[in-house]
PDB file of C-alpha atoms and ligand atoms in Angstrom:
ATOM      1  CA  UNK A 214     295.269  83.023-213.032  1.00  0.00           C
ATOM      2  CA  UNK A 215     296.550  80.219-215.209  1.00  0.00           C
ATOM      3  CA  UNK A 216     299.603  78.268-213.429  1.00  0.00           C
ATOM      4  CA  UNK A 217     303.271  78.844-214.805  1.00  0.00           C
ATOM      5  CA  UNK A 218     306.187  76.815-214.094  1.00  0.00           C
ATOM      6  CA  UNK A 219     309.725  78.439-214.096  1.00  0.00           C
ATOM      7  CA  UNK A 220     312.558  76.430-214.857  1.00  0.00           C
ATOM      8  CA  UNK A 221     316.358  78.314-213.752  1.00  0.00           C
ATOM      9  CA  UNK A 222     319.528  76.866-214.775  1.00  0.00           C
ATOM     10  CA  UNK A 223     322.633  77.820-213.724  1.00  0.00           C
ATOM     11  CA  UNK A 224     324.219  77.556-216.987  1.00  0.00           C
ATOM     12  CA  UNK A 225     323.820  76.857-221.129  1.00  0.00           C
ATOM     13  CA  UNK A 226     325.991  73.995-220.235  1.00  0.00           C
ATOM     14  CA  UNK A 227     322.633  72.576-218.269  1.00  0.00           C
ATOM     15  CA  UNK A 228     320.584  72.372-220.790  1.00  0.00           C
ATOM     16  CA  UNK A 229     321.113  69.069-222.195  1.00  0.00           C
ATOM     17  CA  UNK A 230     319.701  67.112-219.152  1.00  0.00           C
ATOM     18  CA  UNK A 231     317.569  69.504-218.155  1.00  0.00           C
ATOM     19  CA  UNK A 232     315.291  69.448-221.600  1.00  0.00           C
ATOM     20  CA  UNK A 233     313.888  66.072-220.290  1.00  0.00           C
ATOM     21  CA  UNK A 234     312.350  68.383-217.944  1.00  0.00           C
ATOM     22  CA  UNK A 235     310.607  70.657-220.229  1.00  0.00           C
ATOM     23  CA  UNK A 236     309.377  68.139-222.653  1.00  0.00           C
ATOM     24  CA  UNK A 237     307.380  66.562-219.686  1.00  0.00           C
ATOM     25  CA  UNK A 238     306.256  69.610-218.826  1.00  0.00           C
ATOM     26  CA  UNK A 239     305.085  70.262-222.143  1.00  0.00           C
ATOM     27  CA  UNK A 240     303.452  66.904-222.515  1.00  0.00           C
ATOM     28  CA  UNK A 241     301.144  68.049-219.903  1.00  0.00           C
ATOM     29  CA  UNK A 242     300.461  71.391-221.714  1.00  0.00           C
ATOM     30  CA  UNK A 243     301.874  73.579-218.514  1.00  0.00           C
ATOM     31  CA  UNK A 244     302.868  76.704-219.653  1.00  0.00           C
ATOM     32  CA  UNK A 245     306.731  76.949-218.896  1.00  0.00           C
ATOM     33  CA  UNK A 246     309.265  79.303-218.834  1.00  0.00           C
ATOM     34  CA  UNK A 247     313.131  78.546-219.297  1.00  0.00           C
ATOM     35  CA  UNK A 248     315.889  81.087-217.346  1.00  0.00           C
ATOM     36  CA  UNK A 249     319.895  81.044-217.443  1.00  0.00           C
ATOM     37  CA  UNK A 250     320.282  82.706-214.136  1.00  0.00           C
ATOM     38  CA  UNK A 251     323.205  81.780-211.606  1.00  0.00           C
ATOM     39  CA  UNK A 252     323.300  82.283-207.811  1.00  0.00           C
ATOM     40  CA  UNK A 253     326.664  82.558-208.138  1.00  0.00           C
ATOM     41  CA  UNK A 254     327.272  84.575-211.593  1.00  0.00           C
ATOM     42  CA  UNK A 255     324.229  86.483-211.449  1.00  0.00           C
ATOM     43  CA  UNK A 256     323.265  86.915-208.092  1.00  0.00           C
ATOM     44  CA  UNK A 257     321.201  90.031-207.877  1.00  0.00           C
ATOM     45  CA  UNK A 258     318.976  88.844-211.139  1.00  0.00           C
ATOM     46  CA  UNK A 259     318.429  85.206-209.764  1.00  0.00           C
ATOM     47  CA  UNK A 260     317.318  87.057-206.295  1.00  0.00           C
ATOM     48  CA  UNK A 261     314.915  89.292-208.100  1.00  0.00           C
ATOM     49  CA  UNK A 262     313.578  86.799-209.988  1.00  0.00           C
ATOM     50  CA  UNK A 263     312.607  84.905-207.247  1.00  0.00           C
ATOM     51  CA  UNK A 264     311.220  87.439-204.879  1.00  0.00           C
ATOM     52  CA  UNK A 265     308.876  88.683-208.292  1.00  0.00           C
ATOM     53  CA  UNK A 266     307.745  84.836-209.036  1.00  0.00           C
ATOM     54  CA  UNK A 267     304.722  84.630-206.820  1.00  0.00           C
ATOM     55  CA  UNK A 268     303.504  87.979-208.610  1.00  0.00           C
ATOM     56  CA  UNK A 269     304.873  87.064-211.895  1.00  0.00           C
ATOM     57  CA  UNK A 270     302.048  84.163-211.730  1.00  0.00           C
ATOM     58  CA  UNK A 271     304.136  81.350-211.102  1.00  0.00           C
ATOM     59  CA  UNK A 272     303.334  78.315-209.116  1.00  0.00           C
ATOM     60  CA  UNK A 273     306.286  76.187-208.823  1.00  0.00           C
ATOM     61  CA  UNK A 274     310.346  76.973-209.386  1.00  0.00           C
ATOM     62  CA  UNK A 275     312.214  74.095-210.594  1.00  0.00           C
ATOM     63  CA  UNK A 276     315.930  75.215-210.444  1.00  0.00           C
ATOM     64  CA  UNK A 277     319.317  73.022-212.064  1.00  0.00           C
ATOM     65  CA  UNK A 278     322.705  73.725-211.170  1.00  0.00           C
ATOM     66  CA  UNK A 279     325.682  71.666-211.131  1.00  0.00           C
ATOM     67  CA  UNK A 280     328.907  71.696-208.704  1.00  0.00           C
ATOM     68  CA  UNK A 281     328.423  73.715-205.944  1.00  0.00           C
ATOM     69  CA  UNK A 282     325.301  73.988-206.556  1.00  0.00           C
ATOM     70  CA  UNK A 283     323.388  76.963-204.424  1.00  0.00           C
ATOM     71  CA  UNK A 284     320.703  78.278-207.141  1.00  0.00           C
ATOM     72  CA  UNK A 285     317.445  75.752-205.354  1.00  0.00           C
ATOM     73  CA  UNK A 286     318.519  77.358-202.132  1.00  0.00           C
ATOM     74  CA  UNK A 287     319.004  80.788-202.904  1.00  0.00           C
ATOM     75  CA  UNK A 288     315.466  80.991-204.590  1.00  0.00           C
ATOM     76  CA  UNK A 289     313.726  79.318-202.152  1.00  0.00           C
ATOM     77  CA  UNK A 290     315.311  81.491-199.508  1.00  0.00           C
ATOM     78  CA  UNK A 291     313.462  84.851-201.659  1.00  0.00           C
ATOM     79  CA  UNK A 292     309.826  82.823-202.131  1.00  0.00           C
ATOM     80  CA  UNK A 293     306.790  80.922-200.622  1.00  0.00           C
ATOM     81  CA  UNK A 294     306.708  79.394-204.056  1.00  0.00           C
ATOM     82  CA  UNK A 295     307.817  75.270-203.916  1.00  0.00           C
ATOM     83  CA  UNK A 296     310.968  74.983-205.075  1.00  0.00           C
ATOM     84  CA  UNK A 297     312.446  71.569-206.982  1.00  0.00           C
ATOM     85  CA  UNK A 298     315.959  71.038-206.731  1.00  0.00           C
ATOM     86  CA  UNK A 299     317.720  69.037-209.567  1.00  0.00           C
ATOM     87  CA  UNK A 300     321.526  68.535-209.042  1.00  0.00           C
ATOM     88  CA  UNK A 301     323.220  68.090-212.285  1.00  0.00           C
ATOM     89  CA  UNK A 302     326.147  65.730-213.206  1.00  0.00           C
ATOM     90  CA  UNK A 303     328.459  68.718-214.206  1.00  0.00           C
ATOM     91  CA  UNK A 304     331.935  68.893-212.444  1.00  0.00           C
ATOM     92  CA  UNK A 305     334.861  66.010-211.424  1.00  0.00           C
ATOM     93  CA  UNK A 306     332.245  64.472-208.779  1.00  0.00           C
ATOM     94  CA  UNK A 307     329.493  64.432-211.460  1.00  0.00           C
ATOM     95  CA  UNK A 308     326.822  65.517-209.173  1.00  0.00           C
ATOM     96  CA  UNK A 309     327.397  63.824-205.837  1.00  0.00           C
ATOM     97  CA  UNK A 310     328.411  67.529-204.698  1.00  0.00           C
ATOM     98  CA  UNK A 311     325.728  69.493-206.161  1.00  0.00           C
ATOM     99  CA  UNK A 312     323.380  66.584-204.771  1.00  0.00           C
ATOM    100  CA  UNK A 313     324.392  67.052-201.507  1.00  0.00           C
ATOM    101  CA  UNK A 314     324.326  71.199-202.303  1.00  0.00           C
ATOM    102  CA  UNK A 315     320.950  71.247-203.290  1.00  0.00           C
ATOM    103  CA  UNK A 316     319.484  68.643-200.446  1.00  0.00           C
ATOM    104  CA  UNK A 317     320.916  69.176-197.457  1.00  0.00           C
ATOM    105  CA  UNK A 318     318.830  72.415-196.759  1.00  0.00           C
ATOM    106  CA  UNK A 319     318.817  74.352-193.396  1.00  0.00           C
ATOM    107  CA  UNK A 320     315.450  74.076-191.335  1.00  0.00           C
ATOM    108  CA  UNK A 321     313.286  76.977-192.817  1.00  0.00           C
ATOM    109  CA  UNK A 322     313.910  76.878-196.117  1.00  0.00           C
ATOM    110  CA  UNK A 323     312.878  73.448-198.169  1.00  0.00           C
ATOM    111  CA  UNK A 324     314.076  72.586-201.227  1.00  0.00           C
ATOM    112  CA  UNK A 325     312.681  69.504-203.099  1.00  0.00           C
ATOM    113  CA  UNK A 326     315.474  67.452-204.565  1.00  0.00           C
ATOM    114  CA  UNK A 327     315.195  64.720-206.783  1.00  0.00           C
ATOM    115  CA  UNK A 328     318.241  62.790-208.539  1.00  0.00           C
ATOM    116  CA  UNK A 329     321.211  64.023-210.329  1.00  0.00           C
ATOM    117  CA  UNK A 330     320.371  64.553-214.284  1.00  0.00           C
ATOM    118  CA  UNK A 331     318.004  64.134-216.899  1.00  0.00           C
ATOM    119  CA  UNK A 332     316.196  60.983-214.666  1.00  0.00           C
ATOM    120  CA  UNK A 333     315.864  63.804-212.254  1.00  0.00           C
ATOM    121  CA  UNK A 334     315.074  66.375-214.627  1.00  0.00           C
ATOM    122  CA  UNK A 335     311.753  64.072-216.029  1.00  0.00           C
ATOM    123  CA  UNK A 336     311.172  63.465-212.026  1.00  0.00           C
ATOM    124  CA  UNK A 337     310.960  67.862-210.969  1.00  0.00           C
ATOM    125  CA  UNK A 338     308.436  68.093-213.836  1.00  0.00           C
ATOM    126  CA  UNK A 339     306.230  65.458-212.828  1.00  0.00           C
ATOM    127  CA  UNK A 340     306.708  66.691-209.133  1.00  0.00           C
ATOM    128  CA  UNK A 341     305.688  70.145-210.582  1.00  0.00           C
ATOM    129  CA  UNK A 342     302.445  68.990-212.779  1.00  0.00           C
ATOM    130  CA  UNK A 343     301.315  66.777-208.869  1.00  0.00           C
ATOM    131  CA  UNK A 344     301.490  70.004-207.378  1.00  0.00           C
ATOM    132  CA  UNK A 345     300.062  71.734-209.665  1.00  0.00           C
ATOM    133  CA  UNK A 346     297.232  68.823-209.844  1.00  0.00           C
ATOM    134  CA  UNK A 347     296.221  69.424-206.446  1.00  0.00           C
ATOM    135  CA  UNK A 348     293.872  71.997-207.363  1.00  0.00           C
ATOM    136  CA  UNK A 349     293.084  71.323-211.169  1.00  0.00           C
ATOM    137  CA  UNK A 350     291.076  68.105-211.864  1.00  0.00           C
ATOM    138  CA  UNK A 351     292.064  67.966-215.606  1.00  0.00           C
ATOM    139  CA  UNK A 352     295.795  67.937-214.933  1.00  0.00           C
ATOM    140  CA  UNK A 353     295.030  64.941-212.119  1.00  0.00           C
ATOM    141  CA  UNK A 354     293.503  62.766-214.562  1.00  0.00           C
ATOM    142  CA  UNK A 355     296.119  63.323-217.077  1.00  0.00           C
ATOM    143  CA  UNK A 356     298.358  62.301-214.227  1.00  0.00           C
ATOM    144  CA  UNK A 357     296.427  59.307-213.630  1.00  0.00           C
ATOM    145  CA  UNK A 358     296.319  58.412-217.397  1.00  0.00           C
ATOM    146  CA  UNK A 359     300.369  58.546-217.230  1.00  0.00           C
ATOM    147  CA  UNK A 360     300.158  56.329-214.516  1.00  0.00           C
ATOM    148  CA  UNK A 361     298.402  53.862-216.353  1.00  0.00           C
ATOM    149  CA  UNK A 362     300.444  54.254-219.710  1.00  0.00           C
ATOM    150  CA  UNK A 363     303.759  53.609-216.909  1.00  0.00           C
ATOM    151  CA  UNK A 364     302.422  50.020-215.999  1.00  0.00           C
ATOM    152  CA  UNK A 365     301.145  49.264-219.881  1.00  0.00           C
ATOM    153  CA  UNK A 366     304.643  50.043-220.894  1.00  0.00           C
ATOM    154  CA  UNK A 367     306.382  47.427-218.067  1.00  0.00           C
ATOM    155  CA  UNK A 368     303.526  44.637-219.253  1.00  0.00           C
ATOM    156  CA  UNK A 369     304.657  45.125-223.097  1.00  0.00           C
ATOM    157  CA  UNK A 370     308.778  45.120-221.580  1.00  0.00           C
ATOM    158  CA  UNK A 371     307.377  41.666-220.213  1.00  0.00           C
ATOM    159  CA  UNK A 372     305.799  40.421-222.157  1.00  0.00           C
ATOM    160  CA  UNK A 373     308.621  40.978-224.974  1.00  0.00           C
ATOM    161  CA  UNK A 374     310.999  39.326-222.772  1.00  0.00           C
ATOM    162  CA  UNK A 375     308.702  36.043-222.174  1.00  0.00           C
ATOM    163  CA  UNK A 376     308.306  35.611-225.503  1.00  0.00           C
ATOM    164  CA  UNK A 377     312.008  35.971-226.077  1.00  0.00           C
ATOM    165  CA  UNK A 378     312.876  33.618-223.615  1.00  0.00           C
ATOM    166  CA  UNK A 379     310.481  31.168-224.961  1.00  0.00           C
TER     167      UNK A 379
HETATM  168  C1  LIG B 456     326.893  75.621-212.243  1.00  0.00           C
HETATM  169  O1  LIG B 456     328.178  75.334-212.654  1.00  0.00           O
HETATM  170  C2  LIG B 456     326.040  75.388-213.461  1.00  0.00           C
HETATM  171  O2  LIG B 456     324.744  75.049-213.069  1.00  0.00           O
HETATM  172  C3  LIG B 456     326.732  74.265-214.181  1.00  0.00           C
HETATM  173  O3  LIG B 456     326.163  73.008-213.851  1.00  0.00           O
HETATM  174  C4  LIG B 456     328.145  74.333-213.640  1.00  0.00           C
HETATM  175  C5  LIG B 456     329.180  74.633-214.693  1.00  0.00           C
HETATM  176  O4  LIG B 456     328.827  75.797-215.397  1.00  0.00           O
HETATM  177  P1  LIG B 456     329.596  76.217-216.729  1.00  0.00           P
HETATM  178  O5  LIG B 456     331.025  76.449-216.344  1.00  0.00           O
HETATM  179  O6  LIG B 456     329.430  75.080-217.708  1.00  0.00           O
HETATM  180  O7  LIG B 456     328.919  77.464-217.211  1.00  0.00           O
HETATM  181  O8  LIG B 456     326.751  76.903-211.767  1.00  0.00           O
END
């Protein structure tokens, strides 16, 4: 079964940063799907959702919620499935509380966080497509080839700047 890779925000309001996520995704030609579900608006669906996942054929959840921020947790406490938490920047403390929401996880039940935001957002899909990677050879050399393209991008920054500074 081909892998899938669900992506769950919280809210529309998410979206923004969160696209950074899908585009990556999509650069690697992983076949994605997007969800508005809430673990606090729309508990019972988000729930479902999760404990259907494994069957549904996905491999890995990435979920993005801001404020108190509970949706990572409460889908990785209905599945086996790795779960990616991304705290957003929504909220007065711009996603210190939905950082500490989504990462500080009761023994049991893991949730992977990475940073607050869009940076964060680009960092759960790559997560995702390593994963993923483990067992698909095609996907680890594209990941290797992004590696590559990472440093070639730092050597043109430097180069730029040496010439500038001549
Ligand atoms: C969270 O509350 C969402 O993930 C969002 O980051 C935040 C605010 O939601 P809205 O009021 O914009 O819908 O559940």
């Amino acid at each position: 079964m081909p892998s899938k890779v669900a992506i769950i925000m919280g809210s529309d309001s998410d979206w923004p940063a969160l696209k950074a996520c899908y585009d990556t995704l999509k650069t690697f030609d992983i076949d994605v799907e997007v969800k508005i579900s809430s673990a606090h608006r729309s508990p019972g669906e988000t729930a479902t959702f999760a404990s259907d996942a494994k069957n549904n054929g996905f491999s890995v959840i990435i979920c993005a919620a801001g404020m108190a921020a509970h949706l990572a947790g409460v889908v990785a406490a209905h599945t086996t499935l790795p779960v990616i938490g991304i705290p957003m920047a929504s909220g007065a403390l711009q996603g210190v509380d939905s950082l500490l929401s989504t990462v500080q996880m009761p023994p049991g039940i893991p949730v992977a966080t990475v940073g607050i935001g869009a940076p964060g957002a680009k960092n759960a899909a790559l997560l995702a497509v390593q994963m993923l990677a483990l067992a698909d050879g095609d996907l680890a050399k594209k990941l290797d080839d992004h590696k590559v393209s990472l440093a070639a991008g730092v050597a043109k920054k430097n180069a730029q700047l040496q010439k500038d500074l001549q």
